[in-house]
């Protein structure tokens, strides 16, 4: 088991390394000169060359990469071109907000999605099942940002229950913070919630027809014991696999949700940086996101070994 | 309790089953969902192809006397900030959506399937290398990856297709690799080898055709995903240049007029949803029809 | 007198893809306290569905219990709601069930202890700690060594045999009145099967529990059952005491079954009499006798009148047949069938006596090791010696039987010979050439001279190709035909050779029955005119009546085409029937080689003796007089072979010196070799 974890860890490090290469390549192998972009179209060739030299852009690409990687390993993600602030400082303020959004959404989608899937599977073919199928099918098809706008229209503009946009940290003002959180979190949870419900339902249906469920019934166990004690744990194994992918999806969705609700998180920052070609900021942010996803996947793998004893050893 | 039968008894007596093709069509049509899905898709394709003949107005024709008009008989969904007919713009928007969907999935499928095939068939260090790169690509949320690549490339519609195509590659590579690994161990592939077949012949005659079903399903479902992503990217400002009609950017353009003209944002959103739901319906039905083991499970 | 369990006119159907399959169609039977009742039938006969229906355990939908009564202790169990307390008290409490698949019938994510305790707490209202104690006791009772520790193990940490012991412990935990064992030992090795059946009998006899044995294995039935019900196509066709059924079977199907299986005590030249045709499709079951289309005794009456009811043919003996042929008629028909097939075989191959020619394949010191890796860098730490120093040879025209239980390496030997693996060491001389180290490229032209018939006919046929394309593949890749016309002709010829109508050649594999698919597999193997064919458990997945068809086909083809077979099987009776010489393997090594007669009549290695003793003979009279030594313990994993002789830890003769050296295979005369230092 330790060997397996060690192997996973090494794999995660390799993946992370490749992430840095990808991030670096996207920003550097592509047409357009950052120095030119930063200085605008009126700059002279000398000015551009000077800046290129200052930024190290005149060095070979491989050298540039390792210089950057060396800095990254020392915790230095560079200085944002647009904000003229260290990327780490910018992220330190904004990352927690995005992480909060993501975490709350993940929790909400698990709490609602898994039971919905179980109920649909157990009541297969009934009205409740149809409702769950319908909603989860709709949930994976709705554009997140559109749902956010719809939410704003109904709950903020028409009903006036919730604020239109903005952010108040729940740690500073809990009541107000929650009011600002409700809609972004629910909107962001829609997609993962639907996929959890779908996956739970289908793996539950798969598990229910296994021989060991028949054994459990043949013992005379109550149906809910059969479902909760025997079927659920087996059915959750594939759901865990979904966790890592869903997290990547949630962070992606946060980019859009922060845009609609005007939340000062990393997602908004990243969109501005990408569209404004602030490549140092983009490199830093995407790298951090990649690292988070890789770590979560690692955690998922570890969780796996606890849920499924067959993997141990 | 409800469950799919796994008792070998009644099933194994089924000696004379209908032919494969008929069975497929029968299961496919048994689902009403498929009818709805296919119908929506058909309508969408017709709209995209014949947009200039169907749309009541040109999507670019401005009418500055009638900006932000509410729905009326002249403008069924009203007009936007420049007095352009919302309905016509949605109809023309079908083109961008479907095109991005098809092209980006074609890129992702083509590259991903080839990579997965290589990884699964060659194995060893090549397999590890390809799959770690895929893992790394998957570690970056597809929207962010596509946004970065698309923006770096320039940000036009073509760039969106390429960037989405790249972002979706890992899904295909992974699926294809898994398929190859399981199919190449199958007895019938070994049987081919023992008959004296060359590796290439075995690959073409036995392995590939048996990997196809889940790929078809994935491609169908992914068309929806790509269209959804395209809408998101154009909502963020990437994709078709301004006068052009794309659903995502229309939602964004309408957002400031939410209080007075909610339809400007809502209507294109509904269009996105319809297409995506349609692809999902067809995809799920395909899965059920192509894979009897999964029949009825989703 | 009222019975402990009485099932009356049970009808169960399944609605699948718009068809209604009448899986159980009017079955009545009873079980009395303490007796062992066997329900015998082939797959599709409805024997398992009947048992599941008693406890309403069939999946519904698509299953549906249409009508009938199940009277147990005065209550009709079918009237109870499947979720009701009353029915749940019966399930697991008063009626226990053991299922067929030990590998999938236990919950993989729960320790076996908890799975056992669950029942005890539920039905016997024990406390958790009491339940734990009792669970350990039960595990010990069913022969799980080191039960105090193993109680915390997960199912995957046990072998198949051990898991089935745990299932028995679970089913017996609450001292039920009836225990239903649904093909409970079918998936297990023959020695394990024997151990478990003895265990089951001991337990039910000592607790006066009634046992319902659901099985297709007539040998098991003959040894253990008091009474027998024979099922066919959803109905009971004959019932009676064990001795009556075997000594005086009255239904043509029962007789057919008995004639179709080879027995350990058969005369060698007995021709198996298969039951022709296939069981009916139960969604289109005729109203007349379901067996009629396959019955050689059918009369005009059978075709006109509705299916015959069970009628008494003797005290406690009933059969559902209008004709009820007498014993003389049965043997006359059998002789006629044998004679007919013999003449056809004789015409095809003028030489009756098998002539074996030169050595066609020589296996010398074959070793097939698989590396065991450990650690981050996957360093090789040891080897799994799946095949360890195996030598034997095969002569043209003979059939070599290769037997042994799971993990003995028989399939690995076959795969190494066919070069599906690259052997670690040793020589495989085929047609005068050592192919053990031949590169794959140079191997390809040799492929056409050897062929394999797979165990699983379904997975070995490419589902996307038509039957003709599958059978024709070797012809195409080896360029064995000159023209399209010749190709078509050859395909037709091959189809006819294996008894399939050439019209079927455009169909896909899933449109054939199991037996037909196996015929396709044989046709493919024959396509390139090979000298040598490996049959890897080629008949073990088939029902007995179909098995006989395929065995006969293989024998006929051998006579006609002068084929050489390496016949791998775990069924010792079948191997005895078909083989000229037999190789017995245990944990990667050959323990005994001899011609069939000396091996079966004078087995020398203690393992061979134990193996033969474990095989039940489908004859209660013979079984009564058989003395048997059942070896104890499980087959160790190939990774933990005992030192010295691999069998030493289970062998009754073993002494200290057996653990000190690996006994070499020694010739003891007359082509008989044994690897045991206790045998000289």
PDB file of C-alpha atoms in Angstrom, chain C residues 291-465:
ATOM      1  CA  UNK C 291     -38.902 -32.513 -25.066  1.00  0.00           C
ATOM      2  CA  UNK C 292     -40.729 -34.008 -28.034  1.00  0.00           C
ATOM      3  CA  UNK C 293     -38.611 -32.375 -30.785  1.00  0.00           C
ATOM      4  CA  UNK C 294     -35.477 -34.012 -29.355  1.00  0.00           C
ATOM      5  CA  UNK C 295     -37.115 -37.286 -28.342  1.00  0.00           C
ATOM      6  CA  UNK C 296     -36.415 -40.463 -30.296  1.00  0.00           C
ATOM      7  CA  UNK C 297     -39.446 -42.239 -28.850  1.00  0.00           C
ATOM      8  CA  UNK C 298     -42.062 -39.668 -29.780  1.00  0.00           C
ATOM      9  CA  UNK C 299     -45.361 -40.864 -31.210  1.00  0.00           C
ATOM     10  CA  UNK C 300     -48.256 -39.220 -32.989  1.00  0.00           C
ATOM     11  CA  UNK C 301     -49.939 -38.732 -29.644  1.00  0.00           C
ATOM     12  CA  UNK C 302     -47.056 -36.600 -28.340  1.00  0.00           C
ATOM     13  CA  UNK C 303     -47.495 -34.216 -31.241  1.00  0.00           C
ATOM     14  CA  UNK C 304     -51.240 -33.861 -30.788  1.00  0.00           C
ATOM     15  CA  UNK C 305     -51.975 -33.789 -27.107  1.00  0.00           C
ATOM     16  CA  UNK C 306     -50.980 -31.128 -24.612  1.00  0.00           C
ATOM     17  CA  UNK C 307     -47.822 -31.652 -22.575  1.00  0.00           C
ATOM     18  CA  UNK C 308     -48.158 -34.857 -20.538  1.00  0.00           C
ATOM     19  CA  UNK C 309     -48.720 -34.499 -16.781  1.00  0.00           C
ATOM     20  CA  UNK C 310     -46.599 -36.274 -14.187  1.00  0.00           C
ATOM     21  CA  UNK C 311     -48.071 -39.723 -13.715  1.00  0.00           C
ATOM     22  CA  UNK C 312     -47.056 -42.410 -11.226  1.00  0.00           C
ATOM     23  CA  UNK C 313     -44.839 -45.101 -12.719  1.00  0.00           C
ATOM     24  CA  UNK C 314     -43.960 -46.776  -9.466  1.00  0.00           C
ATOM     25  CA  UNK C 315     -44.108 -46.129  -5.723  1.00  0.00           C
ATOM     26  CA  UNK C 316     -42.976 -42.526  -5.228  1.00  0.00           C
ATOM     27  CA  UNK C 317     -41.832 -42.398  -8.822  1.00  0.00           C
ATOM     28  CA  UNK C 318     -43.483 -40.152 -11.405  1.00  0.00           C
ATOM     29  CA  UNK C 319     -42.717 -39.255 -14.993  1.00  0.00           C
ATOM     30  CA  UNK C 320     -44.308 -36.869 -17.475  1.00  0.00           C
ATOM     31  CA  UNK C 321     -44.400 -38.871 -20.685  1.00  0.00           C
ATOM     32  CA  UNK C 322     -47.094 -40.511 -22.798  1.00  0.00           C
ATOM     33  CA  UNK C 323     -44.766 -43.151 -24.166  1.00  0.00           C
ATOM     34  CA  UNK C 324     -42.817 -44.209 -21.068  1.00  0.00           C
ATOM     35  CA  UNK C 325     -40.477 -46.521 -22.970  1.00  0.00           C
ATOM     36  CA  UNK C 326     -39.346 -49.657 -21.189  1.00  0.00           C
ATOM     37  CA  UNK C 327     -35.748 -50.389 -20.282  1.00  0.00           C
ATOM     38  CA  UNK C 328     -35.469 -52.734 -23.272  1.00  0.00           C
ATOM     39  CA  UNK C 329     -36.642 -50.085 -25.666  1.00  0.00           C
ATOM     40  CA  UNK C 330     -34.168 -47.651 -24.219  1.00  0.00           C
ATOM     41  CA  UNK C 331     -31.228 -49.922 -24.705  1.00  0.00           C
ATOM     42  CA  UNK C 332     -32.371 -50.966 -28.168  1.00  0.00           C
ATOM     43  CA  UNK C 333     -32.515 -47.324 -29.243  1.00  0.00           C
ATOM     44  CA  UNK C 334     -29.138 -46.608 -27.706  1.00  0.00           C
ATOM     45  CA  UNK C 335     -27.539 -49.537 -29.448  1.00  0.00           C
ATOM     46  CA  UNK C 336     -29.035 -48.489 -32.743  1.00  0.00           C
ATOM     47  CA  UNK C 337     -27.644 -44.993 -32.315  1.00  0.00           C
ATOM     48  CA  UNK C 338     -24.210 -46.296 -31.406  1.00  0.00           C
ATOM     49  CA  UNK C 339     -24.225 -48.705 -34.297  1.00  0.00           C
ATOM     50  CA  UNK C 340     -25.260 -45.983 -36.723  1.00  0.00           C
ATOM     51  CA  UNK C 341     -22.562 -43.602 -35.682  1.00  0.00           C
ATOM     52  CA  UNK C 342     -20.009 -46.366 -35.580  1.00  0.00           C
ATOM     53  CA  UNK C 343     -20.731 -47.386 -39.138  1.00  0.00           C
ATOM     54  CA  UNK C 344     -20.482 -43.822 -40.304  1.00  0.00           C
ATOM     55  CA  UNK C 345     -17.197 -43.434 -38.483  1.00  0.00           C
ATOM     56  CA  UNK C 346     -16.036 -46.754 -39.833  1.00  0.00           C
ATOM     57  CA  UNK C 347     -16.842 -45.713 -43.380  1.00  0.00           C
ATOM     58  CA  UNK C 348     -14.967 -42.500 -43.003  1.00  0.00           C
ATOM     59  CA  UNK C 349     -11.913 -44.002 -41.392  1.00  0.00           C
ATOM     60  CA  UNK C 350     -11.221 -47.536 -42.434  1.00  0.00           C
ATOM     61  CA  UNK C 351      -8.827 -48.074 -39.549  1.00  0.00           C
ATOM     62  CA  UNK C 352     -10.778 -48.666 -36.365  1.00  0.00           C
ATOM     63  CA  UNK C 353      -7.795 -49.013 -34.146  1.00  0.00           C
ATOM     64  CA  UNK C 354      -6.139 -45.686 -33.612  1.00  0.00           C
ATOM     65  CA  UNK C 355      -2.682 -45.670 -35.028  1.00  0.00           C
ATOM     66  CA  UNK C 356      -0.265 -43.336 -33.466  1.00  0.00           C
ATOM     67  CA  UNK C 357       2.656 -42.278 -35.533  1.00  0.00           C
ATOM     68  CA  UNK C 358       5.837 -40.344 -35.040  1.00  0.00           C
ATOM     69  CA  UNK C 359       6.268 -37.745 -32.348  1.00  0.00           C
ATOM     70  CA  UNK C 360       4.697 -34.535 -33.524  1.00  0.00           C
ATOM     71  CA  UNK C 361       5.417 -32.342 -30.543  1.00  0.00           C
ATOM     72  CA  UNK C 362       8.065 -32.624 -27.920  1.00  0.00           C
ATOM     73  CA  UNK C 363       8.051 -30.486 -24.801  1.00  0.00           C
ATOM     74  CA  UNK C 364      11.388 -30.554 -22.976  1.00  0.00           C
ATOM     75  CA  UNK C 365      11.942 -28.965 -19.566  1.00  0.00           C
ATOM     76  CA  UNK C 366       9.468 -26.216 -20.301  1.00  0.00           C
ATOM     77  CA  UNK C 367       9.535 -23.386 -17.796  1.00  0.00           C
ATOM     78  CA  UNK C 368       7.175 -20.475 -17.780  1.00  0.00           C
ATOM     79  CA  UNK C 369       7.892 -17.957 -15.040  1.00  0.00           C
ATOM     80  CA  UNK C 370       6.112 -14.692 -14.496  1.00  0.00           C
ATOM     81  CA  UNK C 371       8.043 -12.027 -12.630  1.00  0.00           C
ATOM     82  CA  UNK C 372       6.778 -10.654  -9.327  1.00  0.00           C
ATOM     83  CA  UNK C 373       7.696  -7.018  -8.993  1.00  0.00           C
ATOM     84  CA  UNK C 374       7.825  -4.900  -5.935  1.00  0.00           C
ATOM     85  CA  UNK C 375       8.531  -1.370  -4.915  1.00  0.00           C
ATOM     86  CA  UNK C 376       8.575   1.918  -6.721  1.00  0.00           C
ATOM     87  CA  UNK C 377      10.863   0.852  -9.514  1.00  0.00           C
ATOM     88  CA  UNK C 378       9.082  -2.466  -9.974  1.00  0.00           C
ATOM     89  CA  UNK C 379      12.171  -4.449  -9.207  1.00  0.00           C
ATOM     90  CA  UNK C 380      11.777  -8.128  -9.865  1.00  0.00           C
ATOM     91  CA  UNK C 381      11.853  -9.852  -6.498  1.00  0.00           C
ATOM     92  CA  UNK C 382      10.823 -13.371  -7.430  1.00  0.00           C
ATOM     93  CA  UNK C 383       9.075 -15.490  -9.991  1.00  0.00           C
ATOM     94  CA  UNK C 384       5.711 -17.125 -10.155  1.00  0.00           C
ATOM     95  CA  UNK C 385       6.673 -20.508 -11.454  1.00  0.00           C
ATOM     96  CA  UNK C 386       3.463 -21.224 -13.308  1.00  0.00           C
ATOM     97  CA  UNK C 387       5.065 -24.034 -15.276  1.00  0.00           C
ATOM     98  CA  UNK C 388       8.194 -25.545 -13.833  1.00  0.00           C
ATOM     99  CA  UNK C 389      10.198 -28.088 -15.754  1.00  0.00           C
ATOM    100  CA  UNK C 390       7.486 -29.853 -17.694  1.00  0.00           C
ATOM    101  CA  UNK C 391       8.330 -32.486 -20.288  1.00  0.00           C
ATOM    102  CA  UNK C 392       6.127 -34.735 -22.371  1.00  0.00           C
ATOM    103  CA  UNK C 393       5.619 -35.600 -25.984  1.00  0.00           C
ATOM    104  CA  UNK C 394       2.683 -36.072 -28.281  1.00  0.00           C
ATOM    105  CA  UNK C 395       2.504 -38.554 -31.115  1.00  0.00           C
ATOM    106  CA  UNK C 396       0.656 -38.041 -34.336  1.00  0.00           C
ATOM    107  CA  UNK C 397      -2.957 -39.122 -34.190  1.00  0.00           C
ATOM    108  CA  UNK C 398      -3.289 -39.489 -30.437  1.00  0.00           C
ATOM    109  CA  UNK C 399      -5.148 -37.528 -27.827  1.00  0.00           C
ATOM    110  CA  UNK C 400      -3.229 -36.397 -24.789  1.00  0.00           C
ATOM    111  CA  UNK C 401      -5.339 -35.405 -21.842  1.00  0.00           C
ATOM    112  CA  UNK C 402      -3.912 -32.720 -19.583  1.00  0.00           C
ATOM    113  CA  UNK C 403      -5.641 -32.577 -16.215  1.00  0.00           C
ATOM    114  CA  UNK C 404      -5.243 -30.757 -12.967  1.00  0.00           C
ATOM    115  CA  UNK C 405      -7.024 -28.264 -10.783  1.00  0.00           C
ATOM    116  CA  UNK C 406      -6.934 -24.496 -10.948  1.00  0.00           C
ATOM    117  CA  UNK C 407      -3.435 -23.085 -10.699  1.00  0.00           C
ATOM    118  CA  UNK C 408      -1.780 -26.290 -11.844  1.00  0.00           C
ATOM    119  CA  UNK C 409      -0.496 -24.613 -14.985  1.00  0.00           C
ATOM    120  CA  UNK C 410      -2.286 -26.709 -17.592  1.00  0.00           C
ATOM    121  CA  UNK C 411      -3.568 -23.710 -19.517  1.00  0.00           C
ATOM    122  CA  UNK C 412      -0.184 -21.999 -19.256  1.00  0.00           C
ATOM    123  CA  UNK C 413       1.453 -25.066 -20.783  1.00  0.00           C
ATOM    124  CA  UNK C 414      -0.971 -24.896 -23.677  1.00  0.00           C
ATOM    125  CA  UNK C 415      -0.423 -21.197 -24.168  1.00  0.00           C
ATOM    126  CA  UNK C 416       3.327 -21.604 -24.077  1.00  0.00           C
ATOM    127  CA  UNK C 417       3.151 -24.408 -26.648  1.00  0.00           C
ATOM    128  CA  UNK C 418       1.097 -22.164 -28.902  1.00  0.00           C
ATOM    129  CA  UNK C 419       3.585 -19.401 -28.195  1.00  0.00           C
ATOM    130  CA  UNK C 420       0.996 -17.039 -26.828  1.00  0.00           C
ATOM    131  CA  UNK C 421       3.680 -16.620 -24.181  1.00  0.00           C
ATOM    132  CA  UNK C 422       7.429 -16.572 -24.571  1.00  0.00           C
ATOM    133  CA  UNK C 423       8.651 -19.536 -22.526  1.00  0.00           C
ATOM    134  CA  UNK C 424      11.271 -18.756 -19.905  1.00  0.00           C
ATOM    135  CA  UNK C 425      13.227 -21.854 -20.692  1.00  0.00           C
ATOM    136  CA  UNK C 426      13.021 -25.255 -22.335  1.00  0.00           C
ATOM    137  CA  UNK C 427      12.316 -26.558 -25.781  1.00  0.00           C
ATOM    138  CA  UNK C 428       9.161 -27.058 -27.753  1.00  0.00           C
ATOM    139  CA  UNK C 429       9.985 -29.135 -30.781  1.00  0.00           C
ATOM    140  CA  UNK C 430       7.175 -29.011 -33.318  1.00  0.00           C
ATOM    141  CA  UNK C 431       7.572 -30.628 -36.733  1.00  0.00           C
ATOM    142  CA  UNK C 432      11.263 -31.088 -36.047  1.00  0.00           C
ATOM    143  CA  UNK C 433      11.910 -27.449 -35.157  1.00  0.00           C
ATOM    144  CA  UNK C 434      12.402 -25.871 -31.730  1.00  0.00           C
ATOM    145  CA  UNK C 435       9.832 -23.111 -31.601  1.00  0.00           C
ATOM    146  CA  UNK C 436      10.328 -22.078 -27.978  1.00  0.00           C
ATOM    147  CA  UNK C 437      12.546 -19.166 -28.866  1.00  0.00           C
ATOM    148  CA  UNK C 438      11.432 -18.552 -32.428  1.00  0.00           C
ATOM    149  CA  UNK C 439      10.676 -14.867 -33.141  1.00  0.00           C
ATOM    150  CA  UNK C 440       7.000 -14.126 -33.741  1.00  0.00           C
ATOM    151  CA  UNK C 441       7.698 -13.341 -37.363  1.00  0.00           C
ATOM    152  CA  UNK C 442       9.174 -16.748 -38.101  1.00  0.00           C
ATOM    153  CA  UNK C 443       6.420 -18.361 -36.104  1.00  0.00           C
ATOM    154  CA  UNK C 444       3.664 -17.054 -38.319  1.00  0.00           C
ATOM    155  CA  UNK C 445       4.101 -19.562 -41.180  1.00  0.00           C
ATOM    156  CA  UNK C 446       3.952 -22.385 -38.612  1.00  0.00           C
ATOM    157  CA  UNK C 447       0.681 -21.155 -37.141  1.00  0.00           C
ATOM    158  CA  UNK C 448      -1.384 -22.951 -39.744  1.00  0.00           C
ATOM    159  CA  UNK C 449      -0.189 -26.299 -38.502  1.00  0.00           C
ATOM    160  CA  UNK C 450      -1.481 -25.831 -34.974  1.00  0.00           C
ATOM    161  CA  UNK C 451      -4.807 -24.525 -33.717  1.00  0.00           C
ATOM    162  CA  UNK C 452      -6.672 -23.788 -30.534  1.00  0.00           C
ATOM    163  CA  UNK C 453     -10.274 -24.402 -29.544  1.00  0.00           C
ATOM    164  CA  UNK C 454     -11.152 -21.992 -26.758  1.00  0.00           C
ATOM    165  CA  UNK C 455     -13.191 -22.614 -23.639  1.00  0.00           C
ATOM    166  CA  UNK C 456     -15.463 -19.653 -24.046  1.00  0.00           C
ATOM    167  CA  UNK C 457     -16.988 -19.939 -27.455  1.00  0.00           C
ATOM    168  CA  UNK C 458     -18.652 -16.570 -27.102  1.00  0.00           C
ATOM    169  CA  UNK C 459     -15.633 -14.439 -26.376  1.00  0.00           C
ATOM    170  CA  UNK C 460     -13.419 -16.255 -28.857  1.00  0.00           C
ATOM    171  CA  UNK C 461     -15.567 -15.310 -31.838  1.00  0.00           C
ATOM    172  CA  UNK C 462     -15.280 -11.715 -33.002  1.00  0.00           C
ATOM    173  CA  UNK C 463     -18.803 -10.320 -32.487  1.00  0.00           C
ATOM    174  CA  UNK C 464     -18.455  -8.042 -35.497  1.00  0.00           C
ATOM    175  CA  UNK C 465     -17.668 -10.713 -38.054  1.00  0.00           C
TER     176      UNK C 465
END
